Structures are given as structure tokens and as C-alpha cells.
Short mmCIF file of C-alpha atoms and ligand atoms in Angstrom, two decimals:
data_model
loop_
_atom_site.label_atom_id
_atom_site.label_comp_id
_atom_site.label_asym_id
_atom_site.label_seq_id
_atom_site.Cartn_x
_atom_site.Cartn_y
_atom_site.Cartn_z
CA UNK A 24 177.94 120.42 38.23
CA UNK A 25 174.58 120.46 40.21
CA UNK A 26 173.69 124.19 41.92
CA UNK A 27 176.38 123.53 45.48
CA UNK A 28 172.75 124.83 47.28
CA UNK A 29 170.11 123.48 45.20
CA UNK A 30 166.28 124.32 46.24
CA UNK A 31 166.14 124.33 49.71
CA UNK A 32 162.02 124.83 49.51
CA UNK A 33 162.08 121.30 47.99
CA UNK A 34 163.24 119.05 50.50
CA UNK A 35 161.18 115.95 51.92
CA UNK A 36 162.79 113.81 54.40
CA UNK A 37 159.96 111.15 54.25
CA UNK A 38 160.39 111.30 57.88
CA UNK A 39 156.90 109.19 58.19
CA UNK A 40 158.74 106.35 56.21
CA UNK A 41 161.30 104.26 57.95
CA UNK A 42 164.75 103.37 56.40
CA UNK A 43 164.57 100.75 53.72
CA UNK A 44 165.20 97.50 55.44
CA UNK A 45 168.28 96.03 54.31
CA UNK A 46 168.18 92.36 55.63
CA UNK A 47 170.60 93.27 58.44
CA UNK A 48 170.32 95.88 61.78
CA UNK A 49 172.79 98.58 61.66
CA UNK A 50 171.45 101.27 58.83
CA UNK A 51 172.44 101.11 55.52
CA UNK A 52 174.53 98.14 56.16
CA UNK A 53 173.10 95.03 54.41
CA UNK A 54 175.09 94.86 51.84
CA UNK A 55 178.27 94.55 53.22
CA UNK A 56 180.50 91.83 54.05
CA UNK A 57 180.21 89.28 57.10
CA UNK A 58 183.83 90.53 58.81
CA UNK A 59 182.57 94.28 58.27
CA UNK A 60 178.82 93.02 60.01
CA UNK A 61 180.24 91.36 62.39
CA UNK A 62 182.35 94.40 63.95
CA UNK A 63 179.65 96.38 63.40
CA UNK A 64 177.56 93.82 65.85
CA UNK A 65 180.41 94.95 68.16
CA UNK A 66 179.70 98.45 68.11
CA UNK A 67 175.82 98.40 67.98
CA UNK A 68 174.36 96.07 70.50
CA UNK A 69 172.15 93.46 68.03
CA UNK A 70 169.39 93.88 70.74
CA UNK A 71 168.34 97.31 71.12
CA UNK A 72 170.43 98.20 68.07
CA UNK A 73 172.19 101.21 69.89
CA UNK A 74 175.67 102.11 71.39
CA UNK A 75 177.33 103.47 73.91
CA UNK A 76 180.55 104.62 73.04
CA UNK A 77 183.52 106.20 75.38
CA UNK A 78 185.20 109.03 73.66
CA UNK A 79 188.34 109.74 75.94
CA UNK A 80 191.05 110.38 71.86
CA UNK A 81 191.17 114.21 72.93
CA UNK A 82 194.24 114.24 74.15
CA UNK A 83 195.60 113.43 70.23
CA UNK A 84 194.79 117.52 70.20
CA UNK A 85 194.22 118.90 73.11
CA UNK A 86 196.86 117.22 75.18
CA UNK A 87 195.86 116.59 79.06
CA UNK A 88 192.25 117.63 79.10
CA UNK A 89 190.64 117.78 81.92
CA UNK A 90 189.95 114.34 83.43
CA UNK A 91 191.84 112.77 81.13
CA UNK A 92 195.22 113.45 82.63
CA UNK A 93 195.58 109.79 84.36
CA UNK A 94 193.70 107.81 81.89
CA UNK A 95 195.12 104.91 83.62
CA UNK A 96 192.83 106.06 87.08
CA UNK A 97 189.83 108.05 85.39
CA UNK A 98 189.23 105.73 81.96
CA UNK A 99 189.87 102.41 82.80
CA UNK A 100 187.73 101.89 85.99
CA UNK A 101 185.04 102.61 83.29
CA UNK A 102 185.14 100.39 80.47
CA UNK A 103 183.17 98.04 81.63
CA UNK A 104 180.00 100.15 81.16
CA UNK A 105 180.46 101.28 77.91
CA UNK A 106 179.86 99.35 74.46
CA UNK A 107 182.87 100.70 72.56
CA UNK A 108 186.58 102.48 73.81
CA UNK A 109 187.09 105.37 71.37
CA UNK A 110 190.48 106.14 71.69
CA UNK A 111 194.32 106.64 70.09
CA UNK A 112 196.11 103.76 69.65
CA UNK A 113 198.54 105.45 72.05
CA UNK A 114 196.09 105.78 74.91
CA UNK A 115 194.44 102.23 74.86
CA UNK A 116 197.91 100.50 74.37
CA UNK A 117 198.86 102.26 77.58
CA UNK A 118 196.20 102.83 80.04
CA UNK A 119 193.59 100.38 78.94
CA UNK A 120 193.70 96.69 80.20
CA UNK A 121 193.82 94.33 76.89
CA UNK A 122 191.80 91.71 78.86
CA UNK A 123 188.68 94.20 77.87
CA UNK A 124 186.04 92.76 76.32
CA UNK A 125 184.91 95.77 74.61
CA UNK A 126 184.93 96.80 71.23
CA UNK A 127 187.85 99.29 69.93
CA UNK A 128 187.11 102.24 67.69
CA UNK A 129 190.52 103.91 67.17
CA UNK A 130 191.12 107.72 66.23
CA UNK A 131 192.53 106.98 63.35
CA UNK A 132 193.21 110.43 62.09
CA UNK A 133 195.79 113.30 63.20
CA UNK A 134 195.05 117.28 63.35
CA UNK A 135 196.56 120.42 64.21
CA UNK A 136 196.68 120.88 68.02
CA UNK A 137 194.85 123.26 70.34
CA UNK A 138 198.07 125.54 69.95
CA UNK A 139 196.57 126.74 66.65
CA UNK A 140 194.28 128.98 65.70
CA UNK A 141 192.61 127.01 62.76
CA UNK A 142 191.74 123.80 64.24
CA UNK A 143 189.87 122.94 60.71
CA UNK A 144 193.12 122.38 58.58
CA UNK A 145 192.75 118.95 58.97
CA UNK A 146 195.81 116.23 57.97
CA UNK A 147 195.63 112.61 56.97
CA UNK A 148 195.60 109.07 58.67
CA UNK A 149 197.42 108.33 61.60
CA UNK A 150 197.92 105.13 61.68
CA UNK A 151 198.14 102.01 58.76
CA UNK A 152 195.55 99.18 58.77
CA UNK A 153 198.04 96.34 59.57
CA UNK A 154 198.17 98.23 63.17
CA UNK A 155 194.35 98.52 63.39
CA UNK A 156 194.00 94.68 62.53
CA UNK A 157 196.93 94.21 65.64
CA UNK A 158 195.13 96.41 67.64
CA UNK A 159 192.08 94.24 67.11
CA UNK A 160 189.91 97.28 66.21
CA UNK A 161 186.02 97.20 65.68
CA UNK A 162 186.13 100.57 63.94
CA UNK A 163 188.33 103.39 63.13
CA UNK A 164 187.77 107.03 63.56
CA UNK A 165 188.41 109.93 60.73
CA UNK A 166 187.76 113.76 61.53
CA UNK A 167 186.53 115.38 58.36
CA UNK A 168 186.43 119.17 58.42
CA UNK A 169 183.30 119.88 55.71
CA UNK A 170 183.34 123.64 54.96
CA UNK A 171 187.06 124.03 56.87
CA UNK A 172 190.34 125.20 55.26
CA UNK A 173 191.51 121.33 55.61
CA UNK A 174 188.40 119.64 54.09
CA UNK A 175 190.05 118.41 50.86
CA UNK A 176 192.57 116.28 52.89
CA UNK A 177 190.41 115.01 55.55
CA UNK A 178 187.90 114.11 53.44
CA UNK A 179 190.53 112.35 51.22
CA UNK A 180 191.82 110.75 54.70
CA UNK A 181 188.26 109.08 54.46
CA UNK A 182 187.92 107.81 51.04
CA UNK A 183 191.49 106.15 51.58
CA UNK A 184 190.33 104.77 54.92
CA UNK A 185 186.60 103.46 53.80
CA UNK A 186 188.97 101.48 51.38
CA UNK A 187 190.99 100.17 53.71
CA UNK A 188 187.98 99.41 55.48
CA UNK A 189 186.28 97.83 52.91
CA UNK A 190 189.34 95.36 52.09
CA UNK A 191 189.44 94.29 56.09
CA UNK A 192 185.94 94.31 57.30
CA UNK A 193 186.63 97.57 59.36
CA UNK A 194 184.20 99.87 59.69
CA UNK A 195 184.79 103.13 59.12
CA UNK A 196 183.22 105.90 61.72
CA UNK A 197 183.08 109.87 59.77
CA UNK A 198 183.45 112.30 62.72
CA UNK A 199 181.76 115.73 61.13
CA UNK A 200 184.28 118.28 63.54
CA UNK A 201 183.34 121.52 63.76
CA UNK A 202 186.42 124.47 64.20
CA UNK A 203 186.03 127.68 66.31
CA UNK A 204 184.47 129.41 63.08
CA UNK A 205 181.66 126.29 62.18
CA UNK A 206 178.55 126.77 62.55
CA UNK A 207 176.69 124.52 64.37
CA UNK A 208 173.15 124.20 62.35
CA UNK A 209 171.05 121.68 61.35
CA UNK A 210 172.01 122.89 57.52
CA UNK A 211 175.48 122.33 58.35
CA UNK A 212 175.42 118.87 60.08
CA UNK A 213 172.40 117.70 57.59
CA UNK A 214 174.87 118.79 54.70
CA UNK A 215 178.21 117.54 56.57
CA UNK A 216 176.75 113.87 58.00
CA UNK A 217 175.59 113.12 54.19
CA UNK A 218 178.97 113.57 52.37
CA UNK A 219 180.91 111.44 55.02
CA UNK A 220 178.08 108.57 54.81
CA UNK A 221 178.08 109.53 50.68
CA UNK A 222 182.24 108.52 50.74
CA UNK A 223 182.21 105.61 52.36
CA UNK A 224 182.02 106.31 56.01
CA UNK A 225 179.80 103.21 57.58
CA UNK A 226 178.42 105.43 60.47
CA UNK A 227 178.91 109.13 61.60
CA UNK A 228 179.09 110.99 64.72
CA UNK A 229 177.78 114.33 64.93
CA UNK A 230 176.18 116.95 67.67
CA UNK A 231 172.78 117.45 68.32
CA UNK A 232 170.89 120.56 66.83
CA UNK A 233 167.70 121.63 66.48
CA UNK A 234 165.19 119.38 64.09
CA UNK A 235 167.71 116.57 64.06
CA UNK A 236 165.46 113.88 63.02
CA UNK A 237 165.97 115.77 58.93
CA UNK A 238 170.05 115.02 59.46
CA UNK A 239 169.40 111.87 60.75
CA UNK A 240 166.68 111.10 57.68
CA UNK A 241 169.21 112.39 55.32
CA UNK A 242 172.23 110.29 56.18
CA UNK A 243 171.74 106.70 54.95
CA UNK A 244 173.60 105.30 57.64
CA UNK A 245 173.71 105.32 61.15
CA UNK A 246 174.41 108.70 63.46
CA UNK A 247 175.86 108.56 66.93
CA UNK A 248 176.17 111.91 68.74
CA UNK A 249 179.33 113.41 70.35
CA UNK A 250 178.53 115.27 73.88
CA UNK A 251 180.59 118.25 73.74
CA UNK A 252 181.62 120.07 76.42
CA UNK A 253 180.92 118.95 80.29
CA UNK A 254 177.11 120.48 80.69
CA UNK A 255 174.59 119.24 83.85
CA UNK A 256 173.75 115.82 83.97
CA UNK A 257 170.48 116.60 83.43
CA UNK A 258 170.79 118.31 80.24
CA UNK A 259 173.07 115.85 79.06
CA UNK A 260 170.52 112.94 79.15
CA UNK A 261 167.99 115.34 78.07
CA UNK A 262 170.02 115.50 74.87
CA UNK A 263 170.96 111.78 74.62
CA UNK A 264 167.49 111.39 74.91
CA UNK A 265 166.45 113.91 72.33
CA UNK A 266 168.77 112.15 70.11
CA UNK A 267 167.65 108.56 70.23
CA UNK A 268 164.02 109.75 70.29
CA UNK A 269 165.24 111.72 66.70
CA UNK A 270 166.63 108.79 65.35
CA UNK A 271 170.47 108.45 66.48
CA UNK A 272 171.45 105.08 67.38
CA UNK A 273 173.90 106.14 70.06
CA UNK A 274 176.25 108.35 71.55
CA UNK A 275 179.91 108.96 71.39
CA UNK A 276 180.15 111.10 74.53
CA UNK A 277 183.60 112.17 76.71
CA UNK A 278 183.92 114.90 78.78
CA UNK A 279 180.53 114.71 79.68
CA UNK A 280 181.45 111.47 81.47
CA UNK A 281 184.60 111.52 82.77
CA UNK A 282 184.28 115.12 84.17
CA UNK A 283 181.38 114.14 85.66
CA UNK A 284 181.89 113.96 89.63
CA UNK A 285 180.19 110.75 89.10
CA UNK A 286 181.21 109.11 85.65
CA UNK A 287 180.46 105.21 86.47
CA UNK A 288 176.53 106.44 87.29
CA UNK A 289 176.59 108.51 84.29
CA UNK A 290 177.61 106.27 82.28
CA UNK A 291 174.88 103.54 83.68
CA UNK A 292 172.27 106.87 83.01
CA UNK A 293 173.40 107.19 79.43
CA UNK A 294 173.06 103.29 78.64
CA UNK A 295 169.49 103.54 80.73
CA UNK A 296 168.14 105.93 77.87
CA UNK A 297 170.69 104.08 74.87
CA UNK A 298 169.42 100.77 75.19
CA UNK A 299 166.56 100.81 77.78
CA UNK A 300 164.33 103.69 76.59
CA UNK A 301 164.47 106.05 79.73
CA UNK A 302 163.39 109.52 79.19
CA UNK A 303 165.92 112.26 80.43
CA UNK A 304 164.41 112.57 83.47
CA UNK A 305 163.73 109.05 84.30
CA UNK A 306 167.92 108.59 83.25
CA UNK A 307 168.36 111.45 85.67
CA UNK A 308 166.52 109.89 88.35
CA UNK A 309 168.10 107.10 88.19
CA UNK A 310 171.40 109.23 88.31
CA UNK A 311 170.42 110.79 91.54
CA UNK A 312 168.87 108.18 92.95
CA UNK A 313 172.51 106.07 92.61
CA UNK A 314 174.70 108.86 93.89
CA UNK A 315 172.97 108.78 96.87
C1 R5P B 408 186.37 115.24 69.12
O1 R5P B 408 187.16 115.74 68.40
C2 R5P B 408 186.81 114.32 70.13
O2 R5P B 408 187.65 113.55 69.46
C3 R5P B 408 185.76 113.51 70.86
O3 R5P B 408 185.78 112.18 70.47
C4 R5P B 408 184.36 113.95 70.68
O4 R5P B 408 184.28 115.34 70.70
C5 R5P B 408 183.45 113.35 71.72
O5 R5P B 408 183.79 113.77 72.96
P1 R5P B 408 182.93 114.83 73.75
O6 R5P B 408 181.67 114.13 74.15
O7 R5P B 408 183.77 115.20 74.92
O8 R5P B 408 182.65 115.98 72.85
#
């Protein structure tokens, strides 16, 4: 087996050379089948080649987070300005209008709750594929804990799920989560975005850290960032900005949306700098200028 570290002097992201061009838009993707493309043209917008996806699954471990108590008020008056509703199969089949027009990505995996210490055990998939295809979803969502105590079985929870997703044209979105003890480093995410993408995973959601144009280089497919938790609006779009200008093709943001004291403007900020090219401050201008 190779060294598990390897040279780290040697690396060369080529970050002057874009991605091989595949023959179709989403990264890495070309060579996959027309269902699998097609959702995929759900997700990323064919046009600016970006997304904008909801996250409101927390609740599947952290029960009624803040904001997300009535997702029937807080989550549904919003859909209509996001790309993509990332959520349990629970929460959309109950709070979320099916007349939506937006594309599903459904947690598709099950953890330990907050109530535990380790939040990195991990489990398996929570949910088969014949629900997904009932659920008309555009993707499905798998937390893989790299470096955690339950790595082995999330990561197996992905293989089995990228072959699911293969057989049904379902693409297959690697979340790289990070427990109370992970480190969040550019080594870490560089290292944890590659093995989901290397597995199967046809795009990955990560956080933004420092130099992130090297883990978005290194990960042959396309990266969406999470938000984390609720931070100022400004420094939010600062960092969606950051992101797309490093490479990312989109976010997967929650809490800092729908704890926002103004979500629907948020959201509109967020899409301003995902598919329109605003700079954080020109996003947060825009924010200010439309909650007042
Ligand atoms: C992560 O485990 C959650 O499932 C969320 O989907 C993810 O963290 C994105 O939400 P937020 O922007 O609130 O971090």
C-alpha cells in the first residue's frame, strides 16, 4: 500500500489549467448516463452552471434547531428562491408543497443524534432507492465521516448508494461532516472531498477553508459549500463569494438562511453572487438595500 501521507512537498494542483472538458457542464460528469445528466441539470442551473441549494435535513440529528421548528412556516415560504430542497424524506413529505418545481436532494443517510458525544460514528442509508425514485429525487445525500470512528460504514453507505445511483440516474451528493474533534483544514477537506468524489460520489459538499481553490483542484467533481453556523450576512456572502471565486459551483447553506431575520433577501443575496457574479459586498448591498 502507497505511504497513507505521501510527499506533501510534491503536490501541483495545475491550478492555471482548467478541468478537462468532458463534453457536458457539471465537472467530471461527461461520461455518465442521460437520466443521471439530466438530474444533474436539475441541481446545477445549465446557464451559469451553479446552485443554490436549501439545506433545512438537520433536524434528522439535531431535532428542532433553531428556525427549523415550523418548517411548514419558516421553509416553505422559501422554496421558490432556491435551486434545490435538501431535506429528509420526512420533512419534505410533510411541510413542503409537492406542487414545487424544484429539484429534491434527499438526506439519504442516518447518524447518531446531538445526544451523543461522538457525532462521527456514522451509520448507513436511510432510506431504499424505490422511495427516492417515489419521492422524485434529483439527488441523494450521504454523510461520510473521513478520519471519524464511523468512517468505514459511512463511507460504505456511499459506495452502496453511488451504485444505486448509478443503476437509476441519481446522483449521488458526498457530504464530508466534520465531528466536534475534526479538524477543519484545508489538508483535511482536500484529503476528505477526494475519497468521496474517488467512490463514486457525483458532487461533494464541504466548508470553506483557507486556500480552497487546491481542494477544489483536487476533487474531480464538483464542490458545493455548506454554511455552518448562523454568522453576519456580510460574512456569509463574503464566503459564498470566496467560494465561487475558488472554484465551488454552489452552496448548500441552512442556518445561515433561515435564521436569518431576513431569509427570502438572503436567499435572493446568495443566488446574486451563485449565478450572477456579485462580489460579497455588492450581494450585501443588495441585502440591505432590500430590507429596507
Ligand atoms: C449537516 O450535517 C447538515 O446536514 C446541513 O445540511 C449542512 O450542515 C448545511 O447546513 P448549514 O449551512 O446550516 O451548515
Amino acid at each position: 500500500m502507497a505511504d497513507a501521507v505521501g510527499n506533501i512537498n510534491a503536490h501541483n494542483y495545475h491550478l492555471d489549467v482548467p478541468p478537462a472538458d468532458t463534453g457536458f457542464f457539471v465537472k467530471g460528469m461527461g461520461n455518465t448516463d442521460w437520466g443521471l445528466k439530466n438530474r444533474l441539470s436539475r441541481i446545477f442551473d445549465p446557464k451559469s452552471g451553479n446552485t443554490v441549494m436549501l439545506a433545512f435535513d438537520h433536524g434528522y440529528f439535531m431535532g428542532a434547531t433553531a428556525g427549523l421548528e415550523r418548517m411548514d412556516v419558516t421553509i416553505a415560504p422559501l422554496c421558490e428562491y432556491a435551486d434545490v430542497l435538501m431535506g429528509t424524506r420526512g420533512a419534505i413529505r410533510s411541510c413542503i408543497p409537492p406542487t414545487t418545481s424544484k429539484a429534491v436532494c434527499l438526506r439519504a443517510t442516518h447518524d447518531t443524534s446531538v445526544l451523543f458525544e461522538d457525532l462521527s460514528t456514522g451509520s448507513g442509508l436511510a432510506l431504499d432507492f424505490e422511495d427516492a425514485i417515489r419521492m422524485n429525487a434529483s439527488g441523494l445525500a450521504i454523510q461520510c465521516f473521513v478520519g471519524g470512528s464511523g468512517e468505514a460504514a459511512s463511507l460504505e453507505a456511499l459506495c452502496r448508494a453511488a451504485d444505486q445511483g448509478y443503476k437509476f440516474g441519481i446522483p449521488v451528493l458526498g457530504v464530508t461532516a466534520v465531528g466536534k474533534e475534526m479538524a477543519r483544514t484545508n489538508r483535511y477537506f482536500t484529503l476528505a472531498t477526494r475519497i468521496l468524489a474517488e467512490l463514486g460520489a457525483n458532487f461533494v459538499k464541504t466548508y470553506y477553508c483557507e486556500d480552497f481553490e487546491t481542494v477544489v483542484a483536487a476533487c474531480p467533481v464538483p464542490i458545493v459549500i455548506a454554511g455552518g453556523k448562523k454568522l453576519p450576512e456580510d460574512e456569509a456572502l463574503e464566503m459564498a463569494y470566496k467560494a465561487i471565486q475558488s472554484g465551488a459551483r454552489g452552496v448548500d447553506m441552512g442556518r445561515n438562511v433561515f435564521q436569518s431575520e431576513h431569509p427570502v433577501e438572503m436567499l435572493q443575496a446568495i443566488r446574486k453572487v451563485v449565478h450572477e457574479g456579485f462580489t460579497g459586498k455588492e450581494a450585501f448591498e443588495f441585502f440591505t438595500d432590500a430590507i429596507n
